[in-house]
Every structure is written in structure tokens, then in C-alpha cells.
Coordinates of N, CA and C in Angstrom, one line a residue:
Chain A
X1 N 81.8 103.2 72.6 CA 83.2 102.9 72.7 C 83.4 101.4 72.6
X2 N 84.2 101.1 72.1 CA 85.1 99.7 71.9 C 85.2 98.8 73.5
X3 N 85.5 97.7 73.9 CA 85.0 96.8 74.4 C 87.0 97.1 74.8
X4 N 86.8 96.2 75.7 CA 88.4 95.6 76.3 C 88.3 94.5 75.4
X5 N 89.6 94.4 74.5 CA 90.1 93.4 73.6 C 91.4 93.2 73.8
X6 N 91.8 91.2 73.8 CA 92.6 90.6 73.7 C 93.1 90.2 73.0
X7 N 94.2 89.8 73.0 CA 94.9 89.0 71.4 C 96.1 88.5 72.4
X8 N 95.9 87.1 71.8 CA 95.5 86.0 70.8 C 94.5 85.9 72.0
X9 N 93.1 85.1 71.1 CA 92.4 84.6 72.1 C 92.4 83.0 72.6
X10 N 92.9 82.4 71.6 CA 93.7 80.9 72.1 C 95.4 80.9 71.6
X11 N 95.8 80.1 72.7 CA 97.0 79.7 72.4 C 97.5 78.8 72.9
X12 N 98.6 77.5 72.4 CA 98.7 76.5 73.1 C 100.4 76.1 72.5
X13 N 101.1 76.0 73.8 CA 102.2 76.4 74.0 C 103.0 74.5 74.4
X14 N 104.3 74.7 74.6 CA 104.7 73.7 75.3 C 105.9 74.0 76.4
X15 N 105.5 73.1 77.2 CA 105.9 73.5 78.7 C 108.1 74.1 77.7
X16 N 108.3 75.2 79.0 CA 109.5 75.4 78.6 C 109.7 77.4 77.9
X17 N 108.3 76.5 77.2 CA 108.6 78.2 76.3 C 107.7 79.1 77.0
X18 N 108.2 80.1 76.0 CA 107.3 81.5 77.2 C 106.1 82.1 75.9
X19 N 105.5 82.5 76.4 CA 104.4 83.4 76.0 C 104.4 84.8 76.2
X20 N 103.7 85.8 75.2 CA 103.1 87.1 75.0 C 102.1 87.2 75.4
X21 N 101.1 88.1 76.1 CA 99.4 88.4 75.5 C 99.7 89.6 75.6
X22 N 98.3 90.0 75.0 CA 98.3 91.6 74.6 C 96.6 92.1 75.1
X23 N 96.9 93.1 75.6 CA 95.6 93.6 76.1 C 95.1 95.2 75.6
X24 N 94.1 95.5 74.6 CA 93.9 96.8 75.0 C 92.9 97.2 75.4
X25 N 92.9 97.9 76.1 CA 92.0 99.1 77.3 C 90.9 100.1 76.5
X26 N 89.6 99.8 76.9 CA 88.8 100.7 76.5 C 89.7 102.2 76.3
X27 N 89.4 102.8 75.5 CA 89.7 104.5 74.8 C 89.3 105.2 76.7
X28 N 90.7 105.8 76.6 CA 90.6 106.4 78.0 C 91.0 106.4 79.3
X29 N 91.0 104.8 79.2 CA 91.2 104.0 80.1 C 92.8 103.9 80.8
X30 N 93.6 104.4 81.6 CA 95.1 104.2 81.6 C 95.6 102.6 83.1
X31 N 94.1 102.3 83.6 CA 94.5 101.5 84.2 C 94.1 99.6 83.7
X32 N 95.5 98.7 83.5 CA 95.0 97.5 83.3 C 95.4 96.5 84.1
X33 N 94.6 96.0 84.4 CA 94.8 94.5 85.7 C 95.1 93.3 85.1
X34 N 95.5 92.4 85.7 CA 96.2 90.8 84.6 C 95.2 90.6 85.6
X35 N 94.2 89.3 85.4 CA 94.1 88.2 86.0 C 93.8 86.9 85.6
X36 N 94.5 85.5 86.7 CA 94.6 84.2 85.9 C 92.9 83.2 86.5
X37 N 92.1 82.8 85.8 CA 91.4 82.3 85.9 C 92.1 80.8 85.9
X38 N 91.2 80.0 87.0 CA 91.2 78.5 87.0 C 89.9 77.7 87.5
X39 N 89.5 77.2 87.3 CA 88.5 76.1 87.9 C 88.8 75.6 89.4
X40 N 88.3 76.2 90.4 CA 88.1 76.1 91.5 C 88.8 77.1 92.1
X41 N 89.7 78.0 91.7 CA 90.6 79.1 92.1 C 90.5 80.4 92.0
X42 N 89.1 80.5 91.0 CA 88.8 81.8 90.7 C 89.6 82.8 90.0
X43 N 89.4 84.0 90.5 CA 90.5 85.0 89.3 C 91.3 85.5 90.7
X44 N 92.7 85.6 90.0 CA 93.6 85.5 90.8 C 94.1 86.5 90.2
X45 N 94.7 87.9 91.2 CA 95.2 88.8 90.6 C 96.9 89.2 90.0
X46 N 97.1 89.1 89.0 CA 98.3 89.0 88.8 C 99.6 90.2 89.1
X47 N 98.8 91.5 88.4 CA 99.4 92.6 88.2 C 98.5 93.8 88.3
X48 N 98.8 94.7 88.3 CA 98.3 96.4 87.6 C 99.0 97.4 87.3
X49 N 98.6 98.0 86.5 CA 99.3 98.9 85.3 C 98.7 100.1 85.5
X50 N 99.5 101.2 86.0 CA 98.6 102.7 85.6 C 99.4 103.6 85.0
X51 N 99.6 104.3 83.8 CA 100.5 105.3 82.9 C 102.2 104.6 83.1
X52 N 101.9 103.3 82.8 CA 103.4 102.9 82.5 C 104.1 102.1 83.6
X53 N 103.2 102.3 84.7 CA 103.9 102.0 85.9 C 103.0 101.0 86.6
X54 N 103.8 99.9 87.2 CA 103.1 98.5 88.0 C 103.0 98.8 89.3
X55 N 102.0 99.2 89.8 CA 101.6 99.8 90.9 C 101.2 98.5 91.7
X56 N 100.9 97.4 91.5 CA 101.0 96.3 92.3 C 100.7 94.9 91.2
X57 N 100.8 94.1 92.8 CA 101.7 92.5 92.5 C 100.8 91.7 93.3
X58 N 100.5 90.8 92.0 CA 100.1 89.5 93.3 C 101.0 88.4 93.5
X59 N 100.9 87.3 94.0 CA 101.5 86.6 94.9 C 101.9 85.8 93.5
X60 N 102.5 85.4 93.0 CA 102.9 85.0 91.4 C 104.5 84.7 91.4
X61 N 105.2 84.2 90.7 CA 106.4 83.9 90.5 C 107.1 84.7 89.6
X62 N 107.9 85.0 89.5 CA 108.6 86.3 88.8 C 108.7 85.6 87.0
X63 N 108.1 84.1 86.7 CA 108.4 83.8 85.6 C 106.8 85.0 85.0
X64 N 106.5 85.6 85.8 CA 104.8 85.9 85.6 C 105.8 87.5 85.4
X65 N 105.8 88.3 83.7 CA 105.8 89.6 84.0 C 105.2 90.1 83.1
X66 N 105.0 91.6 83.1 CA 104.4 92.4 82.1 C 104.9 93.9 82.1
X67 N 103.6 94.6 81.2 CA 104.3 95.8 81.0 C 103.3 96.7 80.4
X68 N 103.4 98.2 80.2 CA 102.2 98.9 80.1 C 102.7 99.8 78.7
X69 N 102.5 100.6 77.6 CA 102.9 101.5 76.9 C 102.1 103.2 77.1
X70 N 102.7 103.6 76.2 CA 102.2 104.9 76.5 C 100.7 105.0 76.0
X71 N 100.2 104.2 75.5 CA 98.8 104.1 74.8 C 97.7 103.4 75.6
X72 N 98.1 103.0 76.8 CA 97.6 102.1 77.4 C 97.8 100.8 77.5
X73 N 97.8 100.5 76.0 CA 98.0 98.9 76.3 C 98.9 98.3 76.9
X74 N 98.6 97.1 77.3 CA 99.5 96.3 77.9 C 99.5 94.6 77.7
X75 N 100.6 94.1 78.3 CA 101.1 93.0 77.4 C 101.7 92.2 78.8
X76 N 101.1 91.0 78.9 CA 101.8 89.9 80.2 C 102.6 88.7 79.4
X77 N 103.9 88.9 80.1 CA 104.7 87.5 79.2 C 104.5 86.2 80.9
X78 N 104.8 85.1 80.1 CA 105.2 84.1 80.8 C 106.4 82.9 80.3
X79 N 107.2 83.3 80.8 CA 108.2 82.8 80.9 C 108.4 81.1 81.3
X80 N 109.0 80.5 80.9 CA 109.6 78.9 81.0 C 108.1 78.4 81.4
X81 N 107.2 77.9 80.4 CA 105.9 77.5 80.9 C 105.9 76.6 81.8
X82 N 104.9 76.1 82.7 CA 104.3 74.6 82.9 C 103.0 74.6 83.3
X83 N 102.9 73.3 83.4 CA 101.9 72.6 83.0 C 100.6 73.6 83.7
X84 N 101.1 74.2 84.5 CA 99.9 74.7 86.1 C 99.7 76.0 85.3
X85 N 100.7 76.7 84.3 CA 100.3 77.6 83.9 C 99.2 77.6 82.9
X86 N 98.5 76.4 82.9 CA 97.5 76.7 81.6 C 95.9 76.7 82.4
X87 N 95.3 78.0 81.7 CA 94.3 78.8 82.1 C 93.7 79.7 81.6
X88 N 92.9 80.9 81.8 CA 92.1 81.9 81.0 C 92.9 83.0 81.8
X89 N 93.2 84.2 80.8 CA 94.4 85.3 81.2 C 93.2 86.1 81.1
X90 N 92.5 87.2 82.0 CA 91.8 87.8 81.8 C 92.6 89.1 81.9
X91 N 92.5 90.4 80.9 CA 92.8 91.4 81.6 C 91.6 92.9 81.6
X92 N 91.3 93.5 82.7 CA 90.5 94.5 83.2 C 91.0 95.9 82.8
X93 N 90.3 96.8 82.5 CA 90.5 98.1 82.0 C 89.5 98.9 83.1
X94 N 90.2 100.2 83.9 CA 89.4 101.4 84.3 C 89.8 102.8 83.8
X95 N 89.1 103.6 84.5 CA 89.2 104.8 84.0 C 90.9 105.1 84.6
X96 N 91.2 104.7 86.1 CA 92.5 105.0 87.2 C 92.4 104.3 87.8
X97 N 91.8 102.8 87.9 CA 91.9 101.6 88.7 C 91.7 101.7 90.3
X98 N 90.9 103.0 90.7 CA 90.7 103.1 91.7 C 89.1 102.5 92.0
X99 N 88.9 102.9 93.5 CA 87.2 102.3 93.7 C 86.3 102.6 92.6
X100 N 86.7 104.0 92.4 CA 85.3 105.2 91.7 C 84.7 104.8 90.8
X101 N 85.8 103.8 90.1 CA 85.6 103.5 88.8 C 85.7 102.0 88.6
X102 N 84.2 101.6 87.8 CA 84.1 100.4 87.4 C 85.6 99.3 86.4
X103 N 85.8 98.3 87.0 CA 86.7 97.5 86.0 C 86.0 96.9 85.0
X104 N 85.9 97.1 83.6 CA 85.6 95.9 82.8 C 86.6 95.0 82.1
X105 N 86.3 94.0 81.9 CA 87.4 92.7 81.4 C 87.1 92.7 80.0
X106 N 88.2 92.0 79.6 CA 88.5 91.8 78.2 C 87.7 90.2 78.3
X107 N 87.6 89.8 77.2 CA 87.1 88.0 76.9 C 88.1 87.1 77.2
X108 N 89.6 88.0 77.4 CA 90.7 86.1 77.9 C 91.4 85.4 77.3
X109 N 92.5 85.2 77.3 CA 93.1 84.4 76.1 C 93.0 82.9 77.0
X110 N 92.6 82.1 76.2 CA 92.9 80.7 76.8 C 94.2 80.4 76.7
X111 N 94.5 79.6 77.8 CA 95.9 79.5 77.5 C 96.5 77.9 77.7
X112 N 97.0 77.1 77.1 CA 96.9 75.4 77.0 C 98.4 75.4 76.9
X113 N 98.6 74.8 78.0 CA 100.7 74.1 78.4 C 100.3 72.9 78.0
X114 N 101.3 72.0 77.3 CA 101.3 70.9 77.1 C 102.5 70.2 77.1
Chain B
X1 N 98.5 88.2 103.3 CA 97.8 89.6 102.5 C 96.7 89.5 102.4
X2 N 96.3 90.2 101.6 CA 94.5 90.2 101.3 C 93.9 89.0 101.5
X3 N 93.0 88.6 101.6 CA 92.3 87.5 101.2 C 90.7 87.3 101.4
X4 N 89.7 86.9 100.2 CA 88.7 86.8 100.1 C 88.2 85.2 100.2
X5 N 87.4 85.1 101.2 CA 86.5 83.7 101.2 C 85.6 84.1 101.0
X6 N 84.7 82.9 99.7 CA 83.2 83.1 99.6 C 82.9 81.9 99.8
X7 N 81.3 81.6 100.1 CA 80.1 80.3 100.0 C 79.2 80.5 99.7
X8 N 78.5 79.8 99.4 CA 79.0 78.3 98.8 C 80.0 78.3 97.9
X9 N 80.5 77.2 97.6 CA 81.1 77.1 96.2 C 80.0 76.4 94.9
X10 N 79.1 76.2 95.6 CA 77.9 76.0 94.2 C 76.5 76.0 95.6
X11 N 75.3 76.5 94.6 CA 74.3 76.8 95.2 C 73.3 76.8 94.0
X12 N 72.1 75.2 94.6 CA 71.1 75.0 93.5 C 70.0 75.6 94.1
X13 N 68.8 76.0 93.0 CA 67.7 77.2 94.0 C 66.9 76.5 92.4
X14 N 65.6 76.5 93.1 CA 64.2 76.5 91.9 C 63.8 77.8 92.0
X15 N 63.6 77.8 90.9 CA 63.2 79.2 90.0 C 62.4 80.0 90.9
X16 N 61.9 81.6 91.1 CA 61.5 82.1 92.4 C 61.8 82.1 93.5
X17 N 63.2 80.9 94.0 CA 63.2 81.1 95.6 C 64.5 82.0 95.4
X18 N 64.9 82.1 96.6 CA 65.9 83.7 96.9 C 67.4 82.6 96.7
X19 N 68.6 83.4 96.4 CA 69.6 82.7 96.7 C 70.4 84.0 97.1
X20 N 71.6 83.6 98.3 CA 72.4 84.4 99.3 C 73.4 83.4 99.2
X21 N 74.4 84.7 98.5 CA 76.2 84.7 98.8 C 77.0 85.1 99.8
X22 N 77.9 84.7 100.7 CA 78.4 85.0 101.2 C 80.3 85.3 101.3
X23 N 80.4 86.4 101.7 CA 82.0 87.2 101.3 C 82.8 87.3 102.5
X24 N 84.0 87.0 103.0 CA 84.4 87.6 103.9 C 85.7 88.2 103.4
X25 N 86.5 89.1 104.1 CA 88.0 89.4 103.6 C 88.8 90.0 104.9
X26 N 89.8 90.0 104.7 CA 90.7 90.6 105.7 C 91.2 91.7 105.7
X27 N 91.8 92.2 104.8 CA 92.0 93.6 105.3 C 90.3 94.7 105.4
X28 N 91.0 95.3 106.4 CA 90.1 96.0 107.1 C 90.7 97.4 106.5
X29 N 91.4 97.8 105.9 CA 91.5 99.3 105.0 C 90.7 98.6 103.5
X30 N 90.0 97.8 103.2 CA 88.9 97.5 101.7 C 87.8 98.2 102.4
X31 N 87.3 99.1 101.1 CA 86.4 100.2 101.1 C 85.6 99.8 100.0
X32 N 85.9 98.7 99.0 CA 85.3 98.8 97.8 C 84.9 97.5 97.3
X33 N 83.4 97.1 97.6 CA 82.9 95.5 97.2 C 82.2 95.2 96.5
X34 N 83.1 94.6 94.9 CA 81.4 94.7 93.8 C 81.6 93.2 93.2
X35 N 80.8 93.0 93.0 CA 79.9 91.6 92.4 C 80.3 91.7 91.2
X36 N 80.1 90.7 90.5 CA 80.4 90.0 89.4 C 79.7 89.3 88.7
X37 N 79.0 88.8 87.5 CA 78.7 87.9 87.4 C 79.5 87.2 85.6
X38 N 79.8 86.1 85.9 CA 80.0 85.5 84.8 C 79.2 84.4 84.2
X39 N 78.8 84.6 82.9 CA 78.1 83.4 82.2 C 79.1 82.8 81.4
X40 N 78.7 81.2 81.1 CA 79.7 80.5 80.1 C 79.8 80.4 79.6
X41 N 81.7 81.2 79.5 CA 81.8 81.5 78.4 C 82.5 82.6 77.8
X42 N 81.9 83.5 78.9 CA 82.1 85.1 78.5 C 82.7 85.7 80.0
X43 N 82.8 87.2 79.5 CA 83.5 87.4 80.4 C 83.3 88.1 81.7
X44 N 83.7 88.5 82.7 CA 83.0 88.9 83.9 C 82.3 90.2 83.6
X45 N 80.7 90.0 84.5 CA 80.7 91.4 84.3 C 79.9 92.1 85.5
X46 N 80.4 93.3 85.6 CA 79.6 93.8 87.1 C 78.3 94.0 87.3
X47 N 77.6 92.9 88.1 CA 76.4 93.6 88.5 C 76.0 94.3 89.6
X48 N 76.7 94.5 90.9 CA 76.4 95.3 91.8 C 77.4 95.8 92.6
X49 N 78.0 97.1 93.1 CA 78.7 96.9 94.0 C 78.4 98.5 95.2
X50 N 79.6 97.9 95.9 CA 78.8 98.4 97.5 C 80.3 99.5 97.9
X51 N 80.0 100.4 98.7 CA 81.3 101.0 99.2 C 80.9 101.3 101.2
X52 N 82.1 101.3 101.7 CA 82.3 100.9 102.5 C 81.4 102.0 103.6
X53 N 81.0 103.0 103.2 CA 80.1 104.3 103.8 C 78.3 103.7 103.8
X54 N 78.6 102.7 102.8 CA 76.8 102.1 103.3 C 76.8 101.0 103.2
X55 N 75.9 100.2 104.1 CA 75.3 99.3 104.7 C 74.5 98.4 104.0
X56 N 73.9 98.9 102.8 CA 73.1 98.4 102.1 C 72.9 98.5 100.8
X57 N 73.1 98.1 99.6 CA 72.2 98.9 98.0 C 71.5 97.6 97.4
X58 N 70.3 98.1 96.6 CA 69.3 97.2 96.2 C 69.2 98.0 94.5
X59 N 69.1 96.6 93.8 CA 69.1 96.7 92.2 C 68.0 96.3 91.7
X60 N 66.7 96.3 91.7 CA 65.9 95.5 91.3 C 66.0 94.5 92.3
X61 N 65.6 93.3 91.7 CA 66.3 91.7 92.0 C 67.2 91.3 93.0
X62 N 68.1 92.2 92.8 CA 69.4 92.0 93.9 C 70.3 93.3 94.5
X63 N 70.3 92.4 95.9 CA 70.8 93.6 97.0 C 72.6 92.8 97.7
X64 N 72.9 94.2 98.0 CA 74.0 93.6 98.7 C 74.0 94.5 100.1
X65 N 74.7 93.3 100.9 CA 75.0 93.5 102.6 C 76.1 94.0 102.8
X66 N 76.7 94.8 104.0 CA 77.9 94.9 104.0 C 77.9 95.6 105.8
X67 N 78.9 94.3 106.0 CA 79.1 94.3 107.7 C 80.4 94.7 107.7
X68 N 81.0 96.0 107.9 CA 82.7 96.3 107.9 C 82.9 95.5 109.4
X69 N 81.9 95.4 110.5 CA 82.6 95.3 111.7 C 82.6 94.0 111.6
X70 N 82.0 93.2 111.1 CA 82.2 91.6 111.0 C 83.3 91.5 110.0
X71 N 83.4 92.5 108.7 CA 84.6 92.3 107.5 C 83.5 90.9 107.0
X72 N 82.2 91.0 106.5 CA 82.0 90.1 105.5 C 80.5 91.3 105.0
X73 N 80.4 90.6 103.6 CA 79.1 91.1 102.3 C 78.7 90.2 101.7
X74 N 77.2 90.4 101.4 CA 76.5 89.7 100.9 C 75.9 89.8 99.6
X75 N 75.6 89.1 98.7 CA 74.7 89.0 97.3 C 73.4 88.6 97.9
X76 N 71.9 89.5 97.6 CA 71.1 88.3 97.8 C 70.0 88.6 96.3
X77 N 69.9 87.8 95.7 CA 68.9 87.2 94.7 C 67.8 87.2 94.8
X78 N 67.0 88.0 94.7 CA 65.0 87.2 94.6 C 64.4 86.8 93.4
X79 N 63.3 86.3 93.9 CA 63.1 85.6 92.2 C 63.8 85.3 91.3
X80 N 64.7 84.4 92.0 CA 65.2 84.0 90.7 C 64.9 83.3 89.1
X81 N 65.4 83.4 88.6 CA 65.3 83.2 87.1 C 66.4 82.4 86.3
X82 N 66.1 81.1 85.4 CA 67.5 80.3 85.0 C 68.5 81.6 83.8
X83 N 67.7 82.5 83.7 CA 69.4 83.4 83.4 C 69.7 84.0 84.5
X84 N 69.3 83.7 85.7 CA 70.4 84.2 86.9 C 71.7 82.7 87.1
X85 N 71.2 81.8 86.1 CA 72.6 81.2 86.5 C 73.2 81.3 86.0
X86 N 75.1 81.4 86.8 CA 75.8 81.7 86.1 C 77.0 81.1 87.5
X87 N 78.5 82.6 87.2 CA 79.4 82.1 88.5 C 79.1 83.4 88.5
X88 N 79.3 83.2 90.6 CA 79.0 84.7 90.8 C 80.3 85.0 91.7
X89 N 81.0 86.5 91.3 CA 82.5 86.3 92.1 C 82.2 87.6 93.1
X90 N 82.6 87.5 94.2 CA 83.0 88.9 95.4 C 84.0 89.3 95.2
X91 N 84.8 90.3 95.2 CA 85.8 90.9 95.2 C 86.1 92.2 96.2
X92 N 87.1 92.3 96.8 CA 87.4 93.6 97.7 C 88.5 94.2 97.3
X93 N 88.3 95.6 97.4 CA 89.4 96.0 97.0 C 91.0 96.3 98.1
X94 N 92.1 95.9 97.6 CA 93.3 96.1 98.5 C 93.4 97.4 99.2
X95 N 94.3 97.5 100.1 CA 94.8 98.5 100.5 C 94.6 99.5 100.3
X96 N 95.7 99.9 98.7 CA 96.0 100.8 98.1 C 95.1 101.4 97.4
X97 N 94.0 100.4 97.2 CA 92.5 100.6 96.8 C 92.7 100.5 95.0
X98 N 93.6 99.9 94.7 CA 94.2 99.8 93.1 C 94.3 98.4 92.3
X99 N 93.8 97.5 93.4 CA 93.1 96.4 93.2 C 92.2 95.7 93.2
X100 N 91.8 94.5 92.9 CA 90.8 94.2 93.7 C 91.3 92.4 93.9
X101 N 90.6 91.9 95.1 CA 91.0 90.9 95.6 C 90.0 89.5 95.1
X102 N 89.7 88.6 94.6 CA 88.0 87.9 94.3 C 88.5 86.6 95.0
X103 N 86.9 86.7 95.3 CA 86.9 85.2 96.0 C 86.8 84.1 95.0
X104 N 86.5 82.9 95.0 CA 86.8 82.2 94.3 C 85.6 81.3 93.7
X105 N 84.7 82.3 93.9 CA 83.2 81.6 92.6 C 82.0 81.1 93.6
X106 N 80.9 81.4 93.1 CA 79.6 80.4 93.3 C 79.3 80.3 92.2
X107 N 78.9 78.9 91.7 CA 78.3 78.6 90.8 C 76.7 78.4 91.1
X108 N 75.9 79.2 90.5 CA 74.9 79.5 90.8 C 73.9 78.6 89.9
X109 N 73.3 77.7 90.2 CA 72.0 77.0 89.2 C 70.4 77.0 89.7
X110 N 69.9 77.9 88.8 CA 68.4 77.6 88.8 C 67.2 77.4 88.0
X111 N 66.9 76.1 88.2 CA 66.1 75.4 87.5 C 64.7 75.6 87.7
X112 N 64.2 75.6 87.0 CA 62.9 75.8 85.9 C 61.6 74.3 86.3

């Protein structure tokens, strides 16, 4: 099977504007997780996705949203950038995002506010 | 809400001696604690994880601890090896059990 893949894998934005990413989910998979990587902050959970629906929320700013399709994939926008928003967007794919089942991550879009 | 602490935040070890992570978290309904490791570069990826019905699991090389009544788990490493360095993340799972929470890294170095 195909790997968790992201698009774009870099991007570099300027504070103000907002961003897309795009995530899709290993074949099968209906659950996908956002998380924001930082240097000393770790992965910080943003969101999750199971058959369409955002079943939870991390502690984030509402400029931080996303969204799931019927295919699985899913897609995190960010709204009015800045500066703090630049970092590695990881997003995780399971079988139902429960314990049972292993998360694997996609590679990350870099993400550079300027 | 949730919240994971890990230590060190970096941890240097010569090649063969043991290295030990440590995880704590707060909610007490997480049933679900798996390890991580990331190299530079790439992207996370699981190497061990523990559920909340046992005490202990061993992988080869590496074992993990898990004290629900203290609410902390452990990584421990033997013989290590310089491709055991990397960042190593803990994570628990929320509540709802539909997340997961990560602590915020060991950077792990071992030299040769």
C-alpha cells in the first residue's frame, strides 16, 4: 500500500495570507490527525477527522481549520498567517483513529511565514 | 486538558550503554502509550507501544514501563547503537481515545 502523502511539501507564504495543505490517507484508512511540529514544542495536536466528521480539537486558534471528504482525504487551511505559524504540518492516517490501531504520518509540509 | 511531560529534553549515551526516557501525563482515562521515533528529516515513526492492561512489553533492544498509578512510562534502550539516534516522542492517548497527546522530544545522541 501507498505511504501517507502530502502536498505541497514546501511552502512559503507571507504573514496575512492564508494557506491550503492536503493530506491523503493510506487506502482504507478513514481516520486523519493534523499535527504542528516546532523545535522545542514537539507535535502539537491540531485536529482529527473520522468519515467527514472532526471528532476533536486541540488547543489552537480558530484561524487553524480543516476538513475531511468522502475519500478520506483531508485538507488544513490557515488563515491570516503569522510569523509563529511557520513550521512542519504533519498529518497521521489510521485504520478509525482509535488505540487498536497504529497512526502513521505523512512527511509534512514545511511551512515558512515571512 | 491532556498533558504530556517528557525527560530529558536531550540525552547523550556512548555506544552500548542503556538510555531511559521518561513520560508523565494527566488524564488518568489514557489507556494508550506508543513511542515514536523520528530521524532527520523524516517522518515519525512507531517503534513501540504499551496499553494500559500491561505493565511491561520488550522489543528486542527496547522495552517500555508503564505505571498507571504514578500516570508516568518509560523507553528504555540497551546497547545502543549511533542509528538509535534520533528524537524520541511519548504520546498518550485522550480521553476519547481518538487522539493522541506527545510530549515534546528527546533528542537522543550516541556516539561511537
Amino acid at each position: 500500500k501507498a505511504g501517507v502523502t502530502q502536498t505541497p511539501r514546501y511552502l512559503i507564504k507571507t504573514r496575512g495570507q492564508q494557506v491550503t495543505l492536503s493530506c491523503s490517507p493510506i487506502s482504507g484508512h478513514r481516520s486523519v490527525s493534523w499535527y504542528q511540529q516546532t523545535p522545542g514544542q514537539g507535535l502539537q495536536f491540531l485536529f482529527e477527522y473520522f468519515s467527514e466528521t472532526q471528532r476533536n480539537k486541540g488547543n489552537f486558534p480558530g484561524r487553524f481549520s480543516g476538513r475531511q471528504f468522502s475519500n478520506s482525504r483531508s485538507e488544513m487551511n490557515v488563515s491570516t498567517l503569522e510569523l509563529g505559524d511557520s513550521a512542519l504540518y504533519l498529518c497521521a492516517s489510521s485504520l478509525d483513529g482509535t488505540p487498536h490501531n497504529e497512526q502513521f504520518f505523512g512527511p509534512g509540509t514545511r511551512l515558512t511565514v515571512l | 486538558g491532556e498533558n504530556v511531560e517528557q525527560h530529558p529534553s536531550t540525552l547523550s549515551v556512548q555506544e552500548g550503554d542503556s538510555a531511559v526516557i521518561k513520560c508523565t501525563y494527566s488524564d488518568s482515562a489514557s489507556n494508550y502509550f506508543p513511542w515514536y521515533k523520528q530521524e532527520l528529516g523524516k517522518r515519525p515513526q512507531l517503534i513501540i507501544d504499551i496499553r494500559s492492561n500491561v505493565g511491561e512489553k520488550k522489543d528486542q533492544r527496547i522495552a517500555v514501563t508503564l505505571n498507571k498509578t504514578a500516570k508516568h512510562f518509560s523507553l528504555h534502550i540497551t546497547e545502543t547503537q549511533p542509528e538509535d539516534s534520533a528524537v524520541y516522542f511519548c504520546a498518550a492517548s485522550n480521553q476519547a481515545g481518538t487522539a493522541l497527546i506527545f510530549g515534546k522530544g528527546t533528542t537522543l545522541s550516541v556516539s561511537s
